[in-house]
Short mmCIF file of C-alpha atoms in Angstrom, two decimals:
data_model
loop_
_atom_site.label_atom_id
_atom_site.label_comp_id
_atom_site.label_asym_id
_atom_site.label_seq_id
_atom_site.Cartn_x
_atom_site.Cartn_y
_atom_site.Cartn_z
CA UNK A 22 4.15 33.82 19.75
CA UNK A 23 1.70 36.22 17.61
CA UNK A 24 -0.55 33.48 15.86
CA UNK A 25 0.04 35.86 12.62
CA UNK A 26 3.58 35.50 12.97
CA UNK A 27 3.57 31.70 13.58
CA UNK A 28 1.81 31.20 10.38
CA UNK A 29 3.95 33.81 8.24
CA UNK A 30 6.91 31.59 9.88
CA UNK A 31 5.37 28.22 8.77
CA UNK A 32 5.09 29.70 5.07
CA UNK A 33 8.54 30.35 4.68
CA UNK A 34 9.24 27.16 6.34
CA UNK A 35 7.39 25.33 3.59
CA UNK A 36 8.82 28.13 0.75
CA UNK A 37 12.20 26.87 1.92
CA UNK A 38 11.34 22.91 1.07
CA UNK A 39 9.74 23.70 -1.75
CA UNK A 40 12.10 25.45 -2.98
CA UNK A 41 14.89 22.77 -2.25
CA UNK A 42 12.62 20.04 -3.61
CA UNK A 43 12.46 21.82 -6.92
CA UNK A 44 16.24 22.23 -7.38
CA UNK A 45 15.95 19.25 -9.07
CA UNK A 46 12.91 19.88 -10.86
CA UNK A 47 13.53 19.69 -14.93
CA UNK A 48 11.02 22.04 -15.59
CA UNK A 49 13.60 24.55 -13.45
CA UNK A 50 14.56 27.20 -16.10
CA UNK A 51 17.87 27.63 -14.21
CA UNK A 52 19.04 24.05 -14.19
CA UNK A 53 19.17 21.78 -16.82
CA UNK A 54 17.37 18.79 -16.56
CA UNK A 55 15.58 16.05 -18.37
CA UNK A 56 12.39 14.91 -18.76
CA UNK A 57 11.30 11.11 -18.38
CA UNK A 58 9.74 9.63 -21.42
CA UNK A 59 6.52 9.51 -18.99
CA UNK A 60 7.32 13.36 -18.43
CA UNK A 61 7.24 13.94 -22.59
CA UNK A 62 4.30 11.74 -23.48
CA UNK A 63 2.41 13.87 -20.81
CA UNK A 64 3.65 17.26 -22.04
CA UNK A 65 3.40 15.94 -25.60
CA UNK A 66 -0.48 15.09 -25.41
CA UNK A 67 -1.37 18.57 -22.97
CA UNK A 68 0.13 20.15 -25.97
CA UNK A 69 -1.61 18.62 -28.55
CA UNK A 70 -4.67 19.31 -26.33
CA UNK A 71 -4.10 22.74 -26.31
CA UNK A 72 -3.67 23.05 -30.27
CA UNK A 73 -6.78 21.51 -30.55
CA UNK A 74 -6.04 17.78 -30.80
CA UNK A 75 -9.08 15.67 -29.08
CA UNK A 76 -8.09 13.66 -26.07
CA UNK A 77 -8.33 9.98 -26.92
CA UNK A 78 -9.71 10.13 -30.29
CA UNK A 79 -6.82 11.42 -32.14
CA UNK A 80 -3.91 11.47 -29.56
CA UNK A 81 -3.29 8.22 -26.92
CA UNK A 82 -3.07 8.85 -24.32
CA UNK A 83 -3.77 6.82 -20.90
CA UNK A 84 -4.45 9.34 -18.27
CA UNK A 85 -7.39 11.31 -17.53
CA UNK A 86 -8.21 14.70 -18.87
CA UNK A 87 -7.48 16.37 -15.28
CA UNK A 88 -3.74 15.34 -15.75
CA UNK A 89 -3.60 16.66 -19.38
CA UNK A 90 -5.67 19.99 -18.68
CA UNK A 91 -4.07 20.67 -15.45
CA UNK A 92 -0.20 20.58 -17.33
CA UNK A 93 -1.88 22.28 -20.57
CA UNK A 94 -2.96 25.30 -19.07
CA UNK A 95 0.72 25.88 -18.86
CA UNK A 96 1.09 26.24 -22.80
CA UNK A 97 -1.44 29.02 -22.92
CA UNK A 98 0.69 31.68 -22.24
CA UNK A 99 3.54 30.28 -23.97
CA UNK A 100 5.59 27.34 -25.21
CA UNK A 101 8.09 26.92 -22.56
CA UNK A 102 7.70 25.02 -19.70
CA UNK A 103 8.28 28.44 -16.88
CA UNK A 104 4.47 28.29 -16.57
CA UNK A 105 4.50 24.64 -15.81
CA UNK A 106 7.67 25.44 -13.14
CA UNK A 107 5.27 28.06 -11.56
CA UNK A 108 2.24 25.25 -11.27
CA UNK A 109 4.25 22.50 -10.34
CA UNK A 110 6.08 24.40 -7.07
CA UNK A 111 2.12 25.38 -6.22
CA UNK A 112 1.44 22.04 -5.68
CA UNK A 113 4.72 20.98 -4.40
CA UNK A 114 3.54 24.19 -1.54
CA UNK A 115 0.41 22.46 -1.37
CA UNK A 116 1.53 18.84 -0.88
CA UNK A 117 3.79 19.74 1.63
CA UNK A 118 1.80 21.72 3.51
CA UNK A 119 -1.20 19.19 3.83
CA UNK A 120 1.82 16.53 5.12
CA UNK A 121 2.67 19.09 7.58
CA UNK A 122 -1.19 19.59 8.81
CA UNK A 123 -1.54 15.97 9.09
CA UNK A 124 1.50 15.35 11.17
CA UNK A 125 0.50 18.78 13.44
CA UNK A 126 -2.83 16.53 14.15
CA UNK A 127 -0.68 14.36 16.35
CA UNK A 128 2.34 15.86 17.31
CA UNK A 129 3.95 19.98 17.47
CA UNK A 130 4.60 22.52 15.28
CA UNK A 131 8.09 21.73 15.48
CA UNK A 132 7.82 17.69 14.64
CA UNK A 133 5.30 18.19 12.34
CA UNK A 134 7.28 20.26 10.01
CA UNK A 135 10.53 18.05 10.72
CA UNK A 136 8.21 15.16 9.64
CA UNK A 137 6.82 17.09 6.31
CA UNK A 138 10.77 18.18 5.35
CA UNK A 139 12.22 14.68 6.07
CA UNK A 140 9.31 12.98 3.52
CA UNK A 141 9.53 15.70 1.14
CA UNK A 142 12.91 16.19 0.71
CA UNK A 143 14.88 12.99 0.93
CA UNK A 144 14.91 11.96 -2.10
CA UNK A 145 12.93 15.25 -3.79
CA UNK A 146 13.81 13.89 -8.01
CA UNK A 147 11.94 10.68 -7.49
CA UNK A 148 9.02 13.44 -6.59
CA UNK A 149 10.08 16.41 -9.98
CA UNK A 150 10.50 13.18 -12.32
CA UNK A 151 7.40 11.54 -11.67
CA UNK A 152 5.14 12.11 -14.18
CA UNK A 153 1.44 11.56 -13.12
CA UNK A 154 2.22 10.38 -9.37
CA UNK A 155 4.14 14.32 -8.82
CA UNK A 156 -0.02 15.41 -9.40
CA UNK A 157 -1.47 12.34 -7.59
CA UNK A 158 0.59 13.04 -4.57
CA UNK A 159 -1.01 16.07 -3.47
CA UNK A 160 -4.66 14.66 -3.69
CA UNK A 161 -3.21 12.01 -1.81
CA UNK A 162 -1.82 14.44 0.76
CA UNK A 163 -5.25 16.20 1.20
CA UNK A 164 -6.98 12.69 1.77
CA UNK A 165 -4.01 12.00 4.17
CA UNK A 166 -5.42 15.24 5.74
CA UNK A 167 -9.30 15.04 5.69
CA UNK A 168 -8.95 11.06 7.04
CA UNK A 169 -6.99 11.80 9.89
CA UNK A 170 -9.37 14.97 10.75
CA UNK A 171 -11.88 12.67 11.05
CA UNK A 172 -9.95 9.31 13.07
CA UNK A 173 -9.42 12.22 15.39
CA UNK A 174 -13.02 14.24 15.75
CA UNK A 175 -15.50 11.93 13.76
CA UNK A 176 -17.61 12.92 11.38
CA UNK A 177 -17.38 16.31 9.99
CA UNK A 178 -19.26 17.09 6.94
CA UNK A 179 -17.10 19.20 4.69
CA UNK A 180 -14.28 16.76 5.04
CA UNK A 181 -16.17 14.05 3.71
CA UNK A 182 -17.46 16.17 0.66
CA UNK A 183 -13.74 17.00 0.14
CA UNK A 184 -12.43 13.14 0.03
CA UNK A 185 -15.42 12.49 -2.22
CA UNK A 186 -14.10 15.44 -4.34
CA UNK A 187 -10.74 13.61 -3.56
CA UNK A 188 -11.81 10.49 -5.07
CA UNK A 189 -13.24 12.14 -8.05
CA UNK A 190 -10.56 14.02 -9.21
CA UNK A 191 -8.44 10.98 -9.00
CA UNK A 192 -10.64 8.88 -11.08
CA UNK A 193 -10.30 11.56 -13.86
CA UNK A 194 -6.49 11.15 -13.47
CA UNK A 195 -6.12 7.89 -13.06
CA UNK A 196 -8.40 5.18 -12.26
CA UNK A 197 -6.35 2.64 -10.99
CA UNK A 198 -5.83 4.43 -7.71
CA UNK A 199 -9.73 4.73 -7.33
CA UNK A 200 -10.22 1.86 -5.05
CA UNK A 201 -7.66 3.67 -2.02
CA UNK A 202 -10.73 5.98 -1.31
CA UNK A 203 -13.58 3.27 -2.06
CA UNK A 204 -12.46 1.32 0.97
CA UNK A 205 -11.99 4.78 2.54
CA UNK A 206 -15.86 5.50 2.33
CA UNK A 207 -16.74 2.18 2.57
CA UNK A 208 -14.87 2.34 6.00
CA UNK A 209 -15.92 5.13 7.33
CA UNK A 210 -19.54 4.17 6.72
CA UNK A 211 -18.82 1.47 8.74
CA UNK A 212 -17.09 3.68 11.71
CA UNK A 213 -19.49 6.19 11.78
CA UNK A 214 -22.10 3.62 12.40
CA UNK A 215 -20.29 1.93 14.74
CA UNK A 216 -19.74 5.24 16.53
CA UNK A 217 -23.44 5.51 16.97
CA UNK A 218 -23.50 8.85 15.31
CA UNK A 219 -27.09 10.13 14.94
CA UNK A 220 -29.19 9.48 11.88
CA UNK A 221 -29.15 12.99 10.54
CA UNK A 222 -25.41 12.98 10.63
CA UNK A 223 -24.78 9.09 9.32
CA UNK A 224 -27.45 10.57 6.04
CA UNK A 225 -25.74 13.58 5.84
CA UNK A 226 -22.62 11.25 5.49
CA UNK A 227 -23.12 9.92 2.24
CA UNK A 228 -25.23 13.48 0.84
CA UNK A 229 -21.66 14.88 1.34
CA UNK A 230 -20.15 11.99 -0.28
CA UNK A 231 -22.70 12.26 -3.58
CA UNK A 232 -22.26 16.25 -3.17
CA UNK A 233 -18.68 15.77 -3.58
CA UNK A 234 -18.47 13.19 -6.61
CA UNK A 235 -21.30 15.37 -8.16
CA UNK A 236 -18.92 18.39 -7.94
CA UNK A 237 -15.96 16.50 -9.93
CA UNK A 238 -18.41 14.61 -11.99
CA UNK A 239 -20.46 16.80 -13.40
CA UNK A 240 -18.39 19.29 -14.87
CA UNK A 241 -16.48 15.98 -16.27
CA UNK A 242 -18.60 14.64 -17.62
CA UNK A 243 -19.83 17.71 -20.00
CA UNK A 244 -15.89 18.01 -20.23
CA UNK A 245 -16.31 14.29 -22.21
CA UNK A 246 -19.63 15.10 -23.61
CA UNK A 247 -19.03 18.20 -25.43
CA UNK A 248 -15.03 16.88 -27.10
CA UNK A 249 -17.46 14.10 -27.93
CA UNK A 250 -14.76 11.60 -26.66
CA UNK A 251 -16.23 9.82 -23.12
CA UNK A 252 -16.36 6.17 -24.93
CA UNK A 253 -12.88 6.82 -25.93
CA UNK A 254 -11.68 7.93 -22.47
CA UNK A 255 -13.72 4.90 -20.93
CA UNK A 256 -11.98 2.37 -22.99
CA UNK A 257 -8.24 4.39 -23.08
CA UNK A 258 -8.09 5.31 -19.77
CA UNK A 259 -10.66 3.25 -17.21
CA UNK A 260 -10.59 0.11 -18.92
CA UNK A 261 -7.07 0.37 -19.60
CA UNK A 262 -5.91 1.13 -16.00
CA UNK A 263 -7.88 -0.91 -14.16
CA UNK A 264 -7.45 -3.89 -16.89
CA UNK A 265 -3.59 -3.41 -15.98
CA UNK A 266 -3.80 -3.97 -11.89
CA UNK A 267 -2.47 -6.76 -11.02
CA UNK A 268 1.12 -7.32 -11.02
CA UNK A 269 0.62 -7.03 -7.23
CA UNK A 270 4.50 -8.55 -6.72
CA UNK A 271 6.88 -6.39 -8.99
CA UNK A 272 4.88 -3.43 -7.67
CA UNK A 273 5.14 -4.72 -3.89
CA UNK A 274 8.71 -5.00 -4.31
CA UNK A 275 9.03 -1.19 -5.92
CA UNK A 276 6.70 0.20 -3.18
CA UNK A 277 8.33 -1.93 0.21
CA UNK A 278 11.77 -2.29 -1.37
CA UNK A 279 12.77 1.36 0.64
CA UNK A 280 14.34 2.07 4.00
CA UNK A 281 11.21 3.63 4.47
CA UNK A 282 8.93 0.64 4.97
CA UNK A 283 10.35 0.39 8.29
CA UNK A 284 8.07 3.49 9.50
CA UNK A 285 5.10 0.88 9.27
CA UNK A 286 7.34 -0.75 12.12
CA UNK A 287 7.79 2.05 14.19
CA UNK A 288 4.15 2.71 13.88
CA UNK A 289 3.48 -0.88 15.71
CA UNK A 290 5.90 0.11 17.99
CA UNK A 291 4.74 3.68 19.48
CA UNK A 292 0.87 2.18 19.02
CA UNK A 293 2.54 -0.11 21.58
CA UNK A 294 4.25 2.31 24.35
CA UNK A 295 0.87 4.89 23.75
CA UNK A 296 -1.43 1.73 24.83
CA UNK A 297 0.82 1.35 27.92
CA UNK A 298 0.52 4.89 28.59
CA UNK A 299 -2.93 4.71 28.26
CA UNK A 300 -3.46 7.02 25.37
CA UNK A 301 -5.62 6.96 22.64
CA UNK A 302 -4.65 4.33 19.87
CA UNK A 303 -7.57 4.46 17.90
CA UNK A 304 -6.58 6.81 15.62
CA UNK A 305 -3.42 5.21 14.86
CA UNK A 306 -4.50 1.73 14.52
CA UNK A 307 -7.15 3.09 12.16
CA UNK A 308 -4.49 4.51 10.42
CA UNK A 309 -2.36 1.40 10.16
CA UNK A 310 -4.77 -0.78 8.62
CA UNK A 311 -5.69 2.33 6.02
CA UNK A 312 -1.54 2.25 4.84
CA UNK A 313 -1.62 -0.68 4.02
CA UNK A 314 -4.62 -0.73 1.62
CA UNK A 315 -2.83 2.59 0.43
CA UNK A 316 0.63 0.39 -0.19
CA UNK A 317 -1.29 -2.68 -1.53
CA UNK A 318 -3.29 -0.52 -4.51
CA UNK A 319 -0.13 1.45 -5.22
CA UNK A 320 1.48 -1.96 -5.89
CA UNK A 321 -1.42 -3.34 -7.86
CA UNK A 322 -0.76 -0.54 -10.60
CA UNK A 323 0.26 -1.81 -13.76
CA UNK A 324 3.75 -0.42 -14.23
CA UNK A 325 6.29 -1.17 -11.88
CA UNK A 326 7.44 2.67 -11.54
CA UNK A 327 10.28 3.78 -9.19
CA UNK A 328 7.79 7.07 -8.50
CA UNK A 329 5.51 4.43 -7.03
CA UNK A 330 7.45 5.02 -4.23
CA UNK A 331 7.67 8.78 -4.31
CA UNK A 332 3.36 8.26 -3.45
CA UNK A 333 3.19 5.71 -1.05
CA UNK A 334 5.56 8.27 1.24
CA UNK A 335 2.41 10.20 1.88
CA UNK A 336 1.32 7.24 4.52
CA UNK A 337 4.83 7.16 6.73
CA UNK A 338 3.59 11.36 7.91
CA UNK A 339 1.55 9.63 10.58
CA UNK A 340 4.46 7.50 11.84
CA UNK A 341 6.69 10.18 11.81
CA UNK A 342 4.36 12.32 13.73
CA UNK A 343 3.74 9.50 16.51
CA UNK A 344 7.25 9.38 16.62
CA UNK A 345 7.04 13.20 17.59
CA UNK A 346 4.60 12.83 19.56
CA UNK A 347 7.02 10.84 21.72
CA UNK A 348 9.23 13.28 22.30
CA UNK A 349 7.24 16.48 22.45
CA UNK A 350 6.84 16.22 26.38
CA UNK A 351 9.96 14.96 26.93
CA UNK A 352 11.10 18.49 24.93
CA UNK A 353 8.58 20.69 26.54
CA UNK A 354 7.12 21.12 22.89
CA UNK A 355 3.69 20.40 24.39
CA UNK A 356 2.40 17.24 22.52
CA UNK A 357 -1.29 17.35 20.77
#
């Protein structure tokens, strides 16, 4: 098949999910739907925002300034929420598609986009009524993305700088989930240098991870410094999320208490036929031991959220991909 025609063909694959997913969006002008109370106190503060309220000084407020900018942009055009409808089905697009790149990393075209439909759109309105986690997702997606690109080649510069840029942007939404890509560049440190990668490469590792927090960070941080409010988002948002981890078993229970879960099981189970095939595990194993430090910091959040579960779906791609991967000979699909 043309290569230009495969990719107009995956578009309109990933047009058609989103487009399902945001049936039961309640920022859809043609349904009517309603916002969670997370959902209003979000919208609520972005507006303030954009009539000129400061962030943390005279609105609460306990989400970064990346959350609140991202939805207020949709109130400069107008007061409706059609603007927001338009930004959320870009990153619903976006989400999906990284899900679908991740899972193509192990498996075909065709089980890869099975794999990104089936976590996307069984059950969609736990993703459209999320709140922060519907924004959070899709960074999460990309990291899903730019780790497994790496488990599979090694070390490759510009996906490093982009989960640094990963990790920053989450910070400045919220803080709590900070320490999922902390371990992530604390273990790939350790890989790299266990890979025996050459010096220039193992320095240019962490001058891509300081390029990419610099590229967030900066532009932050005179965000903060000229609204004159970066003690107040310190102590309303950074103190306060990270002050809240901790009730580790209400959140386990939101976060394993899905049929889902069982995809961790699977996982152990195709690691297991692959290694008697004699394939390449690494990768997978790698992965693994990276969803669960995804699932355990999801659970350590503070609230006990249903749309907990809505983000830790981004680590069951992989499994559903192996699963694919399975078959793809089998099928004649030609396997990766």
């Amino acid at each position: 098949m043309n290569i230009k025609l495969k990719r107009v063909l995956e578009l309109l694959v990933l047009l058609v999910i989103t487009g399902i997913i945001t049936i039961s969006s309640p920022l859809n002008p043609f349904v009517n739907g309603a916002f969670t109370q997370i959902q209003n106190d979000i919208f609520d503060t972005a507006q303030s925002i954009r009539n000129g309220f400061l962030a943390y000084t005279e609105l609460d407020g306990n989400y970064g300034p990346a959350i609140y900018e991202f939805w207020g942009l949709g109130f400069l055009p107008t007061s409706t929420h059609v603007v927001h409808f338009v930004e959320e089905c870009i990153i619903i697009l976006a989400g999906t598609a990284f899900l679908y790149k991740t899972a193509k990393l192990y498996t075909s075209e065709v089980f890869a986009m099975i794999s990104a439909a089936v976590l996307t759109i069984f059950g969609w309105g736990a993703w459209t009524h999320a709140g922060a986690e519907e924004l959070i997702f899709v960074v999460l997606a990309l990291t899903a993305y730019h780790v497994n690109r790496q488990l599979q080649s090694g070390y490759l510069a510009h996906h490093t700088y982009l989960l640094a840029i990963d990790m920053g942007l989450i910070f400045f939404m919220q803080p709590g989930y900070v320490f999922i890509w902390i371990v992530l560049i604390v273990f790939f440190a350790i890989k790299f240098k266990v890979d025996g990668i050459d010096s220039k490469s193992y320095r240019g590792f962490y001058a891509s991870i300081i390029e990419g927090i610099l590229t967030v960070g900066v532009p932050m941080a005179l965000y903060l410094w000229y609204f004159k409010n970066a003690k107040d988002f310190w102590t309303n948002v950074v103190v306060y999320n990270i002050g809240n981890m901790g009730s580790f078993a209400d959140g386990l229970s939101i976060v394993c208490g899905t049929p889902w879960i069982i995809l961790l099981i699977v996982l152990v189970l195709v690691i297991v036929v692959k290694a008697i095939q004699k394939e390449d595990i690494s990768s997978l194993c790698c992965w693994l031991g990276i969803s669960l430090v995804i699932i355990i910091v999801i659970a350590l959040q503070g609230d006990s959220l249903a749309s907990y579960r809505q983000l830790s779906k981004v680590v069951y791609i992989v499994p559903l991909a192996a699963v694919g991967s399975l078959l793809d000979k089998p099928l004649g699909l030609g396997s990766k």
